[in-house]
mmCIF file of C-alpha atoms in Angstrom:
data_model
loop_
_atom_site.group_PDB
_atom_site.id
_atom_site.type_symbol
_atom_site.label_atom_id
_atom_site.label_comp_id
_atom_site.label_asym_id
_atom_site.label_seq_id
_atom_site.Cartn_x
_atom_site.Cartn_y
_atom_site.Cartn_z
ATOM 1 C CA MET A 246 -8.797 100.831 58.911
ATOM 2 C CA VAL A 247 -12.474 100.267 58.025
ATOM 3 C CA ASN A 248 -11.855 100.196 54.282
ATOM 4 C CA GLU A 249 -8.610 98.248 54.426
ATOM 5 C CA ASN A 250 -8.132 94.750 53.030
ATOM 6 C CA TYR A 251 -6.231 92.215 55.104
ATOM 7 C CA LEU A 252 -4.409 89.217 53.688
ATOM 8 C CA TYR A 253 -4.379 86.225 56.021
ATOM 9 C CA PHE A 254 -2.005 83.276 55.698
ATOM 10 C CA ASN A 255 -2.589 80.380 58.055
ATOM 11 C CA LEU A 256 -0.049 77.590 58.356
ATOM 12 C CA GLN A 257 -1.169 75.193 61.051
ATOM 13 C CA GLU A 258 1.662 73.069 62.343
ATOM 14 C CA GLN A 259 2.091 70.375 64.937
ATOM 15 C CA ALA A 260 2.950 72.018 68.247
ATOM 16 C CA THR A 261 5.944 70.466 69.979
ATOM 17 C CA SER A 262 7.608 70.600 73.362
ATOM 18 C CA GLY A 263 11.045 70.313 71.834
ATOM 19 C CA ALA A 264 13.514 68.102 73.676
ATOM 20 C CA VAL A 265 12.861 68.690 77.370
ATOM 21 C CA ALA A 266 15.638 67.574 79.723
ATOM 22 C CA VAL A 267 14.215 65.184 82.295
ATOM 23 C CA GLN A 268 17.455 63.804 83.707
ATOM 24 C CA GLY A 269 20.918 64.969 82.705
ATOM 25 C CA SER A 270 21.143 64.564 78.929
ATOM 26 C CA GLU A 271 18.004 62.430 78.890
ATOM 27 C CA THR A 272 15.139 64.147 77.060
ATOM 28 C CA LEU A 273 11.433 63.760 76.379
ATOM 29 C CA THR A 274 9.791 65.265 73.274
ATOM 30 C CA LEU A 275 6.044 65.603 72.712
ATOM 31 C CA VAL A 276 4.437 66.453 69.358
ATOM 32 C CA ALA A 277 0.727 67.261 69.156
ATOM 33 C CA LYS A 278 -1.383 64.882 67.086
ATOM 34 C CA GLU A 279 -3.722 67.677 65.968
ATOM 35 C CA SER A 280 -2.225 70.583 64.084
ATOM 36 C CA GLY A 281 -2.992 74.186 64.958
ATOM 37 C CA PHE A 282 -3.207 76.385 68.027
ATOM 38 C CA LYS A 283 -4.936 73.725 70.159
ATOM 39 C CA GLY A 284 -1.603 71.930 70.480
ATOM 40 C CA ASN A 285 -0.214 74.967 72.301
ATOM 41 C CA GLU A 286 -2.692 74.285 75.114
ATOM 42 C CA ILE A 287 -1.246 70.839 75.887
ATOM 43 C CA SER A 288 1.242 70.555 78.730
ATOM 44 C CA CYS A 289 3.129 67.810 80.549
ATOM 45 C CA GLN A 290 4.424 67.379 84.074
ATOM 46 C CA ILE A 291 6.533 64.619 85.623
ATOM 47 C CA THR A 292 5.859 63.907 89.279
ATOM 48 C CA GLU A 293 7.548 61.679 91.835
ATOM 49 C CA ASP A 294 5.204 59.022 93.098
ATOM 50 C CA ALA A 295 5.353 56.029 95.442
ATOM 51 C CA LEU A 296 5.713 53.488 92.641
ATOM 52 C CA ALA A 297 7.395 50.158 93.215
ATOM 53 C CA ALA A 298 10.720 49.440 91.544
ATOM 54 C CA THR A 299 9.037 47.267 88.926
ATOM 55 C CA ASP A 300 6.293 49.734 88.061
ATOM 56 C CA THR A 301 6.218 51.599 84.748
ATOM 57 C CA PRO A 302 5.292 55.307 84.736
ATOM 58 C CA ALA A 303 1.639 55.999 85.527
ATOM 59 C CA ILE A 304 -0.145 58.315 83.081
ATOM 60 C CA SER A 305 -3.117 60.560 83.746
ATOM 61 C CA VAL A 306 -4.634 63.474 81.829
ATOM 62 C CA THR A 307 -6.231 66.394 83.654
ATOM 63 C CA GLY A 308 -8.142 69.438 82.440
ATOM 64 C CA THR A 309 -10.714 70.025 79.733
ATOM 65 C CA ALA A 310 -9.926 70.193 76.026
ATOM 66 C CA PRO A 311 -8.113 71.986 74.606
ATOM 67 C CA ARG A 312 -6.344 72.863 77.898
ATOM 68 C CA GLN A 313 -5.117 69.444 79.005
ATOM 69 C CA LYS A 314 -2.131 68.349 81.059
ATOM 70 C CA ILE A 315 -0.431 64.976 80.770
ATOM 71 C CA VAL A 316 0.908 63.877 84.148
ATOM 72 C CA VAL A 317 3.670 61.265 84.178
ATOM 73 C CA ALA A 318 4.188 59.730 87.616
ATOM 74 C CA VAL A 319 7.486 57.955 88.215
ATOM 75 C CA GLY A 320 8.946 56.353 91.309
ATOM 76 C CA GLY A 321 12.403 57.264 92.501
ATOM 77 C CA ALA A 322 13.331 53.583 92.777
ATOM 78 C CA SER A 323 11.688 52.466 89.547
ATOM 79 C CA GLY A 324 14.522 53.332 87.192
ATOM 80 C CA ALA A 325 11.974 54.569 84.627
ATOM 81 C CA GLY A 326 13.526 56.968 82.136
ATOM 82 C CA ALA A 327 12.512 59.118 79.214
ATOM 83 C CA GLN A 328 11.969 56.203 76.829
ATOM 84 C CA ASP A 329 9.770 54.486 79.427
ATOM 85 C CA ALA A 330 7.796 57.694 79.916
ATOM 86 C CA ALA A 331 7.360 58.098 76.154
ATOM 87 C CA SER A 332 6.174 54.507 75.741
ATOM 88 C CA ALA A 333 3.695 54.913 78.601
ATOM 89 C CA ILE A 334 2.290 58.151 77.116
ATOM 90 C CA ASN A 335 1.876 56.608 73.667
ATOM 91 C CA ALA A 336 0.202 53.515 75.135
ATOM 92 C CA ASP A 337 -2.316 55.519 77.177
ATOM 93 C CA ALA A 338 -5.569 55.980 75.227
ATOM 94 C CA THR A 339 -6.181 59.580 76.316
ATOM 95 C CA ALA A 340 -2.614 60.890 76.303
ATOM 96 C CA GLY A 341 -1.768 58.986 73.135
ATOM 97 C CA ALA A 342 -4.645 60.689 71.348
ATOM 98 C CA LEU A 343 -3.144 64.087 72.211
ATOM 99 C CA VAL A 344 0.556 63.647 71.462
ATOM 100 C CA THR A 345 3.260 61.420 70.062
ATOM 101 C CA ALA A 346 6.100 61.051 72.571
ATOM 102 C CA THR A 347 9.744 60.108 72.056
ATOM 103 C CA GLY A 348 12.457 59.695 74.665
ATOM 104 C CA SER A 349 16.219 59.419 74.655
ATOM 105 C CA ALA A 350 18.403 56.947 76.578
ATOM 106 C CA ASP A 351 16.961 55.556 79.803
ATOM 107 C CA THR A 352 19.103 56.195 82.872
ATOM 108 C CA GLY A 353 16.167 56.824 85.173
ATOM 109 C CA ILE A 354 14.253 59.990 86.066
ATOM 110 C CA ALA A 355 15.394 60.906 89.565
ATOM 111 C CA ALA A 356 13.453 64.132 90.160
ATOM 112 C CA ALA A 357 10.179 65.772 89.290
ATOM 113 C CA VAL A 358 9.970 67.972 86.178
ATOM 114 C CA ALA A 359 7.872 71.144 86.274
ATOM 115 C CA GLU A 360 4.949 71.589 83.891
ATOM 116 C CA PHE A 361 5.983 72.513 80.335
ATOM 117 C CA PHE A 362 3.801 73.452 77.368
ATOM 118 C CA LEU A 363 3.918 72.595 73.697
ATOM 119 C CA SER A 364 4.284 75.515 71.298
ATOM 120 C CA GLY A 365 4.481 76.433 67.620
ATOM 121 C CA GLY A 366 1.101 75.107 66.545
ATOM 122 C CA ASP A 367 -0.090 78.335 64.980
ATOM 123 C CA ALA A 368 2.206 80.061 62.489
ATOM 124 C CA SER A 369 -0.240 82.549 61.029
ATOM 125 C CA ALA A 370 0.494 85.945 59.526
ATOM 126 C CA CYS A 371 -1.839 88.786 58.552
ATOM 127 C CA PHE A 372 -0.840 91.814 56.471
ATOM 128 C CA PRO A 373 -2.806 94.861 55.373
ATOM 129 C CA ALA A 374 -3.173 94.677 51.605
ATOM 130 C CA SER A 375 -1.697 98.165 51.333
ATOM 131 C CA SER A 376 1.638 96.758 52.503
ATOM 132 C CA LEU A 377 1.822 94.321 49.580
ATOM 133 C CA VAL A 378 4.751 95.488 47.447
ATOM 134 C CA GLY A 379 4.512 92.877 44.726
ATOM 135 C CA MET A 380 4.618 89.223 43.717
ATOM 136 C CA ALA A 381 7.286 87.295 41.833
ATOM 137 C CA PRO A 382 8.211 83.658 41.139
ATOM 138 C CA GLY A 383 10.684 82.319 43.664
ATOM 139 C CA SER A 384 11.198 79.226 41.553
ATOM 140 C CA ARG A 385 9.266 77.242 38.999
ATOM 141 C CA SER A 386 6.964 75.950 41.750
ATOM 142 C CA THR A 387 6.883 78.810 44.275
ATOM 143 C CA LEU A 388 5.447 82.316 44.359
ATOM 144 C CA ASP A 389 6.884 84.997 46.668
ATOM 145 C CA LEU A 390 4.683 87.774 48.022
ATOM 146 C CA PHE A 391 6.635 90.776 49.319
ATOM 147 C CA PHE A 392 5.251 93.010 52.078
ATOM 148 C CA LYS A 393 6.453 96.059 53.947
ATOM 149 C CA SER A 394 7.986 94.682 57.108
ATOM 150 C CA LEU A 395 5.789 94.109 60.170
ATOM 151 C CA ASN A 396 8.741 94.927 62.422
ATOM 152 C CA ASN A 397 10.929 97.343 60.462
ATOM 153 C CA PHE A 398 8.843 100.282 59.287
ATOM 154 C CA GLY A 399 8.931 104.066 59.187
ATOM 155 C CA GLY A 400 8.594 105.430 62.722
ATOM 156 C CA SER A 401 9.893 102.278 64.386
ATOM 157 C CA SER A 402 12.960 102.727 66.593
ATOM 158 C CA SER A 403 14.227 99.367 65.376
ATOM 159 C CA GLU A 404 14.507 100.866 61.885
ATOM 160 C CA SER A 405 16.967 103.607 62.893
ATOM 161 C CA ASN A 406 20.214 103.562 60.927
ATOM 162 C CA GLU A 407 19.384 100.152 59.506
ATOM 163 C CA GLU A 408 18.244 98.846 56.162
ATOM 164 C CA VAL A 409 14.508 98.143 56.064
ATOM 165 C CA VAL A 410 13.834 94.771 54.458
ATOM 166 C CA SER A 411 10.644 93.132 53.249
ATOM 167 C CA ASP A 412 8.679 90.319 54.811
ATOM 168 C CA ILE A 413 8.137 87.432 52.413
ATOM 169 C CA VAL A 414 5.365 84.862 52.195
ATOM 170 C CA THR A 415 6.289 81.945 49.953
ATOM 171 C CA LEU A 416 3.483 79.877 48.440
ATOM 172 C CA THR A 417 4.153 76.459 46.955
ATOM 173 C CA ILE A 418 1.883 76.318 43.910
ATOM 174 C CA GLY A 419 3.101 73.513 41.641
ATOM 175 C CA ASN A 420 4.989 74.041 38.428
ATOM 176 C CA ASP A 421 4.210 77.056 36.243
ATOM 177 C CA ASN A 422 0.986 78.191 37.983
ATOM 178 C CA HIS A 423 2.212 81.660 38.941
ATOM 179 C CA ARG A 424 -0.142 83.697 36.769
ATOM 180 C CA GLU A 425 -3.226 81.729 37.847
ATOM 181 C CA VAL A 426 -2.499 82.194 41.548
ATOM 182 C CA MET A 427 -1.563 85.864 41.145
ATOM 183 C CA GLU A 428 -4.792 86.506 39.242
ATOM 184 C CA ARG A 429 -6.813 84.803 41.988
ATOM 185 C CA ILE A 430 -5.156 86.906 44.685
ATOM 186 C CA CYS A 431 -5.827 90.081 42.696
ATOM 187 C CA GLU A 432 -9.476 89.035 42.288
ATOM 188 C CA LEU A 433 -9.776 88.738 46.064
ATOM 189 C CA LEU A 434 -8.311 92.195 46.537
ATOM 190 C CA VAL A 435 -10.835 93.890 44.250
ATOM 191 C CA SER A 436 -13.909 91.837 45.178
ATOM 192 C CA ALA A 437 -16.836 93.933 46.442
ATOM 193 C CA ARG A 438 -17.741 93.463 50.103
ATOM 194 C CA GLY A 439 -19.022 95.756 52.802
ATOM 195 C CA GLY A 440 -16.818 96.985 55.634
ATOM 196 C CA TYR A 441 -13.254 95.792 55.869
ATOM 197 C CA LYS A 442 -12.140 92.737 53.910
ATOM 198 C CA PHE A 443 -10.399 89.760 55.410
ATOM 199 C CA ASP A 444 -9.052 87.739 52.501
ATOM 200 C CA VAL A 445 -7.855 84.271 53.403
ATOM 201 C CA ILE A 446 -5.127 83.558 50.892
ATOM 202 C CA ALA A 447 -4.231 80.135 52.231
ATOM 203 C CA SER A 448 -5.547 78.085 55.129
ATOM 204 C CA LEU A 449 -3.347 75.042 55.228
ATOM 205 C CA ASP A 450 -3.104 71.960 57.399
ATOM 206 C CA PRO A 451 -0.035 69.697 57.003
ATOM 207 C CA ASN A 452 -2.165 66.683 57.922
ATOM 208 C CA ASN A 453 -4.715 67.261 55.187
ATOM 209 C CA GLY A 454 -3.002 69.501 52.636
ATOM 210 C CA LEU A 455 -5.419 72.268 51.764
ATOM 211 C CA GLY A 456 -7.804 73.361 54.480
ATOM 212 C CA SER A 457 -11.336 72.040 54.273
ATOM 213 C CA ASP A 458 -12.998 75.387 54.981
ATOM 214 C CA GLY A 459 -13.085 76.377 51.323
ATOM 215 C CA MET A 460 -11.406 79.730 51.968
ATOM 216 C CA VAL A 461 -8.121 79.094 50.158
ATOM 217 C CA SER A 462 -7.481 81.353 47.212
ATOM 218 C CA SER A 463 -6.412 78.666 44.773
ATOM 219 C CA PRO A 464 -6.319 74.865 44.774
ATOM 220 C CA LYS A 465 -2.790 75.205 43.405
ATOM 221 C CA ILE A 466 -1.485 76.331 46.801
ATOM 222 C CA THR A 467 -0.228 73.345 48.790
ATOM 223 C CA THR A 468 2.170 74.771 51.406
ATOM 224 C CA LEU A 469 3.391 78.131 52.603
ATOM 225 C CA SER A 470 6.157 79.619 54.689
ATOM 226 C CA THR A 471 6.770 83.096 56.088
ATOM 227 C CA THR A 472 9.945 85.098 56.583
ATOM 228 C CA ILE A 473 9.341 87.986 58.988
ATOM 229 C CA ALA A 474 12.224 90.443 59.223
ATOM 230 C CA ALA A 475 13.693 90.631 62.718
ATOM 231 C CA LYS A 476 13.920 93.837 64.714
ATOM 232 C CA VAL A 477 17.529 94.484 63.875
ATOM 233 C CA ASN A 478 18.152 96.814 66.805
ATOM 234 C CA ALA A 479 15.941 95.044 69.334
#
């Protein structure tokens, strides 16, 4: 463990609530403004409140960043629906800075909705370098890195009587840059450092392209995706 290299791939995405049912087929969807794990700390709750029939939903934000909850207060007689709630969230300075909200058809929210969290903001993967099997072009503009599976491995019950398949990290690198990126990754693997090595291959932010922390392995890398083999017997 001490002398092992670790390859870290960080794809920071916008966390989302998905389409949350707020009344029948009526749904509200929230997408974090900031990419990364902080979006997973944002939640939303819809409460019933004594609002007049003409009132729009009232918005408040509680908690301390990054753990913040958006509270949408609606009145049973107001007729406010998911689209109204979304518009009110986007118009509120504090809530609108946290998320972008969309709502489906407005038939009126008739009951409170329990607190729900956003998720999916952090899609990172970390592999020991010893599990790297090899690298090969996936296409003219992509490079595939193949690893021994995180889930399906020797000694795992999920491997029994099943084919063990590789995990794949796909880097988008622009046309015909495979050798340059592969050489840079190999340089990281053999670089001299004390203790264990934590090599950041790509730290990416979809808002800004390459991460600004200067840890990416090559300026050719623009996006990445991971395919982690499922536990086939789980």
